[in-house]
Short mmCIF file of C-alpha atoms and ligand atoms in Angstrom, two decimals:
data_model
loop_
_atom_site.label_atom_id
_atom_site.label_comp_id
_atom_site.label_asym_id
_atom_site.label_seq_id
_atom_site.Cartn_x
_atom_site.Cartn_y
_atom_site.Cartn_z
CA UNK A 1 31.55 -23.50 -14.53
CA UNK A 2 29.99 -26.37 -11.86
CA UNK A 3 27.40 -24.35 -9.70
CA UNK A 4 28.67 -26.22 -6.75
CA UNK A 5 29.59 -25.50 -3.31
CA UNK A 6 31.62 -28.11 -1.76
CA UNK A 7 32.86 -27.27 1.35
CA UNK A 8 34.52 -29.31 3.80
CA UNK A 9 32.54 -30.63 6.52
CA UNK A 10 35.44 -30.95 9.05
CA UNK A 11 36.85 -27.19 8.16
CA UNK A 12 36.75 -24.89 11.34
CA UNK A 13 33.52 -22.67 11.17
CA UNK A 14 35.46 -19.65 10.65
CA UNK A 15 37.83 -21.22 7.52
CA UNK A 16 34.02 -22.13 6.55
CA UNK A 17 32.50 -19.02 6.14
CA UNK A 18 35.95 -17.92 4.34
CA UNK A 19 35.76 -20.61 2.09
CA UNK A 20 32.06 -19.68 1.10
CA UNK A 21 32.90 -16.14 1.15
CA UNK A 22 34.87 -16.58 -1.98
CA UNK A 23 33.01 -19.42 -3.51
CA UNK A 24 29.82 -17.20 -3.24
CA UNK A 25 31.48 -14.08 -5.03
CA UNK A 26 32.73 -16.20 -7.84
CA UNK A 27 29.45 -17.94 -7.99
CA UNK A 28 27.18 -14.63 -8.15
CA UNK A 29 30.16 -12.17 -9.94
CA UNK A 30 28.16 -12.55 -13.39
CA UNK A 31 24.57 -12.97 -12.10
CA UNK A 32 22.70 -9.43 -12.05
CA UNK A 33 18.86 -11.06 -10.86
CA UNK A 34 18.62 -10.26 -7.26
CA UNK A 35 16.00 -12.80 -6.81
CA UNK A 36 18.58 -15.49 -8.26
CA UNK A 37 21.14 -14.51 -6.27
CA UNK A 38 19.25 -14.62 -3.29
CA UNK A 39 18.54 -17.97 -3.98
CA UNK A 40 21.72 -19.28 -4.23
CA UNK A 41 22.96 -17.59 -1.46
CA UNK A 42 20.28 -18.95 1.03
CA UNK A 43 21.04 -21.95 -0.63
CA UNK A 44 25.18 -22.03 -0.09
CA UNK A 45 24.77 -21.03 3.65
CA UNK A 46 22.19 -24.09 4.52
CA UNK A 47 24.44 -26.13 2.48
CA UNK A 48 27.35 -25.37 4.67
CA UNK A 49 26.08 -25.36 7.55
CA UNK A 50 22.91 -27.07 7.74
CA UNK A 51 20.78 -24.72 9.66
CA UNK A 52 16.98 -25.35 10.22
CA UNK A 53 16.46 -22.20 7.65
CA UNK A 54 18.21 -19.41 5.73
CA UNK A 55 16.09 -16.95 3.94
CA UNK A 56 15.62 -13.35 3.10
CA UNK A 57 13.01 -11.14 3.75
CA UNK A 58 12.31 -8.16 1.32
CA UNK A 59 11.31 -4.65 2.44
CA UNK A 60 7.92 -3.71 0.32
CA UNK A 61 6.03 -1.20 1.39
CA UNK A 62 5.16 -0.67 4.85
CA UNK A 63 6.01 -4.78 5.19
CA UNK A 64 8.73 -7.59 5.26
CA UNK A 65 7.76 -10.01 2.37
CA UNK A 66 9.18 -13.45 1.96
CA UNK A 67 11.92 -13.80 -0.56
CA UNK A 68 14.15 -16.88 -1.32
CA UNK A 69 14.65 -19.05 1.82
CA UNK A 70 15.79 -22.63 2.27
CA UNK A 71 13.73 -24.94 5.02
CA UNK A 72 10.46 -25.32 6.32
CA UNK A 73 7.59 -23.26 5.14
CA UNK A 74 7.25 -19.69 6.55
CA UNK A 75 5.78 -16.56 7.63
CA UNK A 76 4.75 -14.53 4.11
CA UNK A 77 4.71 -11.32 5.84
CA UNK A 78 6.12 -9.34 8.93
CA UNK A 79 4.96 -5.23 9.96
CA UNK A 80 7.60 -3.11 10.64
CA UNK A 81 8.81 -3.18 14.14
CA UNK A 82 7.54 -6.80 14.72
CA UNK A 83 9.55 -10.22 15.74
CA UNK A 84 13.17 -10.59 15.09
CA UNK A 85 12.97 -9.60 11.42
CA UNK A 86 10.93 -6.58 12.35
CA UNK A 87 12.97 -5.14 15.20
CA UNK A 88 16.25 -5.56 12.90
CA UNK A 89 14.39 -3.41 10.10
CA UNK A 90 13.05 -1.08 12.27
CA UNK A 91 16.78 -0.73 14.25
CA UNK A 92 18.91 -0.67 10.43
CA UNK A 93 21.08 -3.31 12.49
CA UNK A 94 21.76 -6.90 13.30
CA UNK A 95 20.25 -8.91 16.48
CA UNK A 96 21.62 -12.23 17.70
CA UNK A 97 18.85 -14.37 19.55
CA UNK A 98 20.45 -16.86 21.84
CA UNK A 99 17.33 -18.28 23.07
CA UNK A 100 13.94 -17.34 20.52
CA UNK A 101 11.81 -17.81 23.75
CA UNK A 102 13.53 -14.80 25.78
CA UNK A 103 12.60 -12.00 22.88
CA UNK A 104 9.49 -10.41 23.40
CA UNK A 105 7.54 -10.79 20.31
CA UNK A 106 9.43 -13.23 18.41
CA UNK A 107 7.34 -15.32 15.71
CA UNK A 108 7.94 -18.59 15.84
CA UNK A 109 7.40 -19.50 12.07
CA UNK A 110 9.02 -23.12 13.44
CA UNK A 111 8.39 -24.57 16.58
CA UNK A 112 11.83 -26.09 15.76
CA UNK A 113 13.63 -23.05 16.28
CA UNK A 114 15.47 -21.95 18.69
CA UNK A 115 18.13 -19.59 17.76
CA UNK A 116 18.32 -16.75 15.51
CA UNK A 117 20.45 -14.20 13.90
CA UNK A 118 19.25 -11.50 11.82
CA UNK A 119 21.13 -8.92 9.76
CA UNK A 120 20.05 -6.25 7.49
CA UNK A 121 20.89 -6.01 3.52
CA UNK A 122 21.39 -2.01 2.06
CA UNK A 123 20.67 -0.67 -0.44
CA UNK A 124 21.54 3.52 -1.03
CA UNK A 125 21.23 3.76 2.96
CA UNK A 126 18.02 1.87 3.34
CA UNK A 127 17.43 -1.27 4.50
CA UNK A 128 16.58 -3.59 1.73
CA UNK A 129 16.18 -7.18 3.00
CA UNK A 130 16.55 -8.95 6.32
CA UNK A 131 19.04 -12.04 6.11
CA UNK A 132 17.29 -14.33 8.28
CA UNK A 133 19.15 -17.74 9.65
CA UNK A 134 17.34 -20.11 12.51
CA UNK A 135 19.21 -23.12 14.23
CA UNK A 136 17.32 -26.03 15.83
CA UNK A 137 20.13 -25.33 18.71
CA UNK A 138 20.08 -22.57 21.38
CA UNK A 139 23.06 -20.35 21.44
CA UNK A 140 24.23 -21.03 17.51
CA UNK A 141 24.98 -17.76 16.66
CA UNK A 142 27.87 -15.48 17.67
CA UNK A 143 29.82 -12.43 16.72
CA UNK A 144 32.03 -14.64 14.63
CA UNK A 145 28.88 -15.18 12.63
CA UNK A 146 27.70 -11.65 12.54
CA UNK A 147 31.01 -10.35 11.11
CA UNK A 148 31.32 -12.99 8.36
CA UNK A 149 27.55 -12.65 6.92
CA UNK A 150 28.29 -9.21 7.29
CA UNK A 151 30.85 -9.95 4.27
CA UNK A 152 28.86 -12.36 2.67
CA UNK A 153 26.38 -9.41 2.91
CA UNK A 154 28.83 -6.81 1.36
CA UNK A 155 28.75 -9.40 -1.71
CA UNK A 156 24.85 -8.94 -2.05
CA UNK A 157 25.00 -4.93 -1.99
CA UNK A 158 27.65 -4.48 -4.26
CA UNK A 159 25.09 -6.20 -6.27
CA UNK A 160 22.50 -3.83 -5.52
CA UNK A 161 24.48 -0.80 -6.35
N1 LIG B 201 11.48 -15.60 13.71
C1 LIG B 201 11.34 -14.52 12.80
C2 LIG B 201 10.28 -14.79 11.74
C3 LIG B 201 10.80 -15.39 10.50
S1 LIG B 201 11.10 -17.05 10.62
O1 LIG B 201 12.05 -17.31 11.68
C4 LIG B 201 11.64 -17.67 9.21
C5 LIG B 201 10.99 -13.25 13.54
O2 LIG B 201 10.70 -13.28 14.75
O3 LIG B 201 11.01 -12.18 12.92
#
């Protein structure tokens, strides 16, 4: 099988992240690493959509760690409770930054950033990893996006089970 993800660059953003959807769970249905899987998957979603970066951030300890990420180079670390990443581990749910300037506390890992949307990965109940993705635009991120890296997401902790 080609490890490819060719998706349409004039497809609606929505029949996008349907398209992807399915290409990612064929793509990861015989792949048990988590660390390759992340991979790819940060690596499908910048493909598609060419954000600034899409990464994951893994819960060790008392502290988010960098996992696999596509983009510019980034923070290693993050405390509970702190920035975007922080706040979303700390709450067990997703945040939506419109504008990365107007959230207290946000770390700006790329002065290139200015939108965010962060959503948590489960594993038994806990959080597990932070699904980071940063736009170069303000105001990239909506529910539409939420709901379908929520499914992406499902894909991930079916893995994990
Ligand atoms: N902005 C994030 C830090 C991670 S980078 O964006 C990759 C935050 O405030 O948690």
């Amino acid at each position: 099988m080609a490890h490819e993800i060719n998706i349409p660059d004039n497809l609606r953003k929505e029949e996008k992240y349907s398209v992807l959807r399915g290409a990612l769970a064929s793509l990861i249905s015989d792949e048990t690493d988590i660390t390759a899987i992340l991979s790819n998957v940060s690596a499908a979603i910048q493909e598609t959509f060419n954000f600034l970066w899409v990464g994951f951030y893994l819960v060790k300890d008392k502290e988010l760690v960098l996992g696999p990420f596509q983009g510019p180079v980034a923070c290693f670390r993050i405390k509970f409770g702190d920035g975007v990443c922080g706040a979303s581990w700390k709450n067990n749910k997703s945040i939506i930054v419109p504008d990365v300037d107007k959230f207290p506390g946000h770390i700006a890992c790329s002065s290139k950033s200015k939108s965010e949307i962060v959503i948590p990965i489960r594993k038994e109940n806990k959080v597990f990893a932070i699904l980071d993705i940063d736009s170069s635009n303000y105001n990239d991120f909506e529910e539409a996006d939420e709901k379908y890296l929520k499914e992406i997401i499902k894909i991930i902790e079916k893995k994990l089970d």
